Short mmCIF file of C-alpha atoms in Angstrom, two decimals:
data_model
loop_
_atom_site.label_atom_id
_atom_site.label_comp_id
_atom_site.label_asym_id
_atom_site.label_seq_id
_atom_site.Cartn_x
_atom_site.Cartn_y
_atom_site.Cartn_z
CA MET A 1078 123.43 128.05 64.41
CA LYS A 1079 120.99 125.66 63.09
CA THR A 1080 118.67 126.56 65.97
CA VAL A 1081 118.90 130.24 65.18
CA LEU A 1082 118.24 129.66 61.63
CA THR A 1083 115.29 127.54 62.15
CA ALA A 1084 113.64 130.21 64.54
CA ALA A 1085 114.26 132.75 61.98
CA ILE A 1086 112.35 130.71 59.31
CA ILE A 1087 109.47 129.95 61.45
CA ALA A 1088 109.34 133.67 62.67
CA VAL A 1089 109.30 134.92 59.09
CA SER A 1090 106.93 132.12 57.80
CA GLY A 1091 104.54 132.99 60.79
CA GLY A 1092 104.68 136.57 59.79
CA VAL A 1093 103.63 135.65 56.36
CA ILE A 1094 100.92 133.53 57.13
CA THR A 1095 99.36 135.92 59.64
CA ALA A 1096 99.62 138.86 57.13
CA TYR A 1097 96.70 137.29 55.02
CA PRO A 1098 93.38 136.98 56.29
CA THR A 1099 92.31 133.56 57.15
CA ALA A 1100 88.37 133.90 56.90
CA PRO A 1101 86.92 134.39 53.54
CA LEU A 1102 85.75 137.85 52.25
CA ALA A 1103 82.26 138.66 52.50
CA ALA A 1104 81.49 138.38 48.94
CA GLU A 1105 83.51 134.96 48.42
CA THR A 1106 80.61 133.31 50.37
CA ALA A 1107 76.93 132.46 49.12
CA GLU A 1108 75.77 135.14 51.51
CA GLY A 1109 78.10 137.82 50.66
CA VAL A 1110 77.30 137.25 46.89
CA THR A 1111 73.52 137.31 47.82
CA ALA A 1112 74.18 140.58 49.79
CA ALA A 1113 76.01 142.15 46.85
CA ILE A 1114 73.41 141.16 44.56
CA ALA A 1115 70.65 142.89 46.86
CA GLU A 1116 72.90 146.02 47.04
CA VAL A 1117 73.17 146.29 43.25
CA LYS A 1118 69.29 145.91 43.09
CA ALA A 1119 68.66 148.49 45.73
CA ASN A 1120 70.92 150.95 44.23
CA LEU A 1121 69.55 150.46 40.75
CA GLU A 1122 66.02 151.03 42.30
CA GLU A 1123 67.28 154.29 43.80
CA ALA A 1124 68.90 155.36 40.56
CA LEU A 1125 65.71 154.47 38.66
CA LYS A 1126 63.67 156.71 41.09
CA LEU A 1127 65.87 159.53 40.59
CA ALA A 1128 66.09 159.31 36.87
CA GLN A 1129 62.27 159.30 36.68
CA GLU A 1130 62.31 162.57 38.89
CA GLY A 1131 64.51 164.01 36.16
CA THR A 1132 65.78 166.65 38.36
CA ASP A 1133 69.54 165.80 39.47
CA PRO A 1134 71.50 163.92 36.96
CA ARG A 1135 74.39 164.15 39.76
CA ALA A 1136 72.38 161.85 42.19
CA VAL A 1137 71.63 159.46 39.47
CA LEU A 1138 75.34 158.92 38.59
CA ASP A 1139 76.30 158.54 42.41
CA ALA A 1140 73.52 155.86 42.74
CA LEU A 1141 74.94 154.35 39.43
CA GLY A 1142 78.54 154.61 40.80
CA ALA A 1143 77.37 152.50 44.19
CA VAL A 1144 75.80 149.77 41.63
CA LYS A 1145 79.41 149.64 40.14
CA GLN A 1146 81.09 149.48 43.24
CA ALA A 1147 78.59 146.72 44.68
CA ALA A 1148 78.87 144.59 41.43
CA LYS A 1149 82.70 144.37 41.99
CA GLU A 1150 81.71 142.07 44.88
CA ILE A 1151 79.58 139.51 42.99
CA THR A 1152 81.86 136.43 42.20
CA GLY A 1153 81.41 133.17 40.81
CA ASP A 1154 81.75 131.74 37.57
CA GLN A 1155 77.72 131.56 37.20
CA PHE A 1156 77.66 135.51 37.54
CA GLY A 1157 80.60 136.37 34.90
CA MET A 1158 78.50 136.97 31.83
CA PRO A 1159 75.38 138.44 33.81
CA VAL A 1160 77.40 140.82 35.70
CA GLN A 1161 79.12 141.88 32.37
CA ARG A 1162 76.03 142.53 30.54
CA LEU A 1163 74.57 144.41 33.78
CA MET A 1164 77.56 146.60 33.72
CA GLY A 1165 77.08 147.27 30.06
CA ASN A 1166 73.76 148.93 30.93
CA VAL A 1167 75.17 150.68 33.78
CA ARG A 1168 77.96 152.13 31.62
CA ARG A 1169 75.22 153.33 28.79
CA ALA A 1170 73.12 154.71 31.80
CA ARG A 1171 75.92 156.79 33.10
CA GLY A 1172 77.02 158.05 29.96
CA MET A 1173 73.44 159.24 29.20
CA ALA A 1174 73.13 160.78 32.84
CA ARG A 1175 76.44 162.75 32.07
CA ARG A 1176 74.80 164.04 28.88
CA GLY A 1177 71.71 165.00 30.88
CA ASP A 1178 69.66 162.34 29.04
CA LEU A 1179 67.69 160.92 32.10
CA ALA A 1180 65.07 159.43 30.08
CA GLY A 1181 67.51 157.32 28.15
CA ALA A 1182 69.47 156.62 31.39
CA GLU A 1183 66.04 155.49 32.83
CA GLU A 1184 65.47 152.80 30.09
CA GLN A 1185 68.93 151.40 30.61
CA ILE A 1186 68.41 151.17 34.29
CA LYS A 1187 65.18 149.48 33.88
CA GLN A 1188 66.86 146.98 31.61
CA ALA A 1189 69.51 146.50 34.15
CA LEU A 1190 67.19 145.90 37.07
CA GLU A 1191 65.46 143.28 34.75
CA GLN A 1192 68.87 141.53 34.41
CA VAL A 1193 69.36 141.63 38.09
CA LYS A 1194 66.12 139.99 38.70
CA ASN A 1195 67.21 137.02 36.29
CA PHE A 1196 70.73 136.63 37.78
CA PRO A 1197 71.47 132.75 38.63
CA VAL A 1198 70.73 131.64 42.04
CA SER A 1199 73.88 131.75 44.32
CA GLY A 1200 74.81 129.18 46.98
CA ARG A 1201 74.44 125.95 45.11
#
């Protein structure tokens, strides 16, 4: 009975241990965070280009949505407040783009790009 119980506990704990990934997620490493910041910057530049064209608010919204998704991958204490400020500008830009104010969205996107350029250096 003791052997069966021990084997059952080992089997269950082995299943639990293997149910979780053992390697860190991409954004939990310095390289992953750096890649996420680069993706945010690239999507902001695309959104800026589209806003400057002034013809497709939906495309601007899509690019800003991609910024929002990529920003979720930026982790680390040093990025907490900078990401919050960035996302404030992105939210305002999205609202303006929804209302068709692409000139206003353009200004918010420019501010967001400036914020990304001033992000703390990761990997220290």
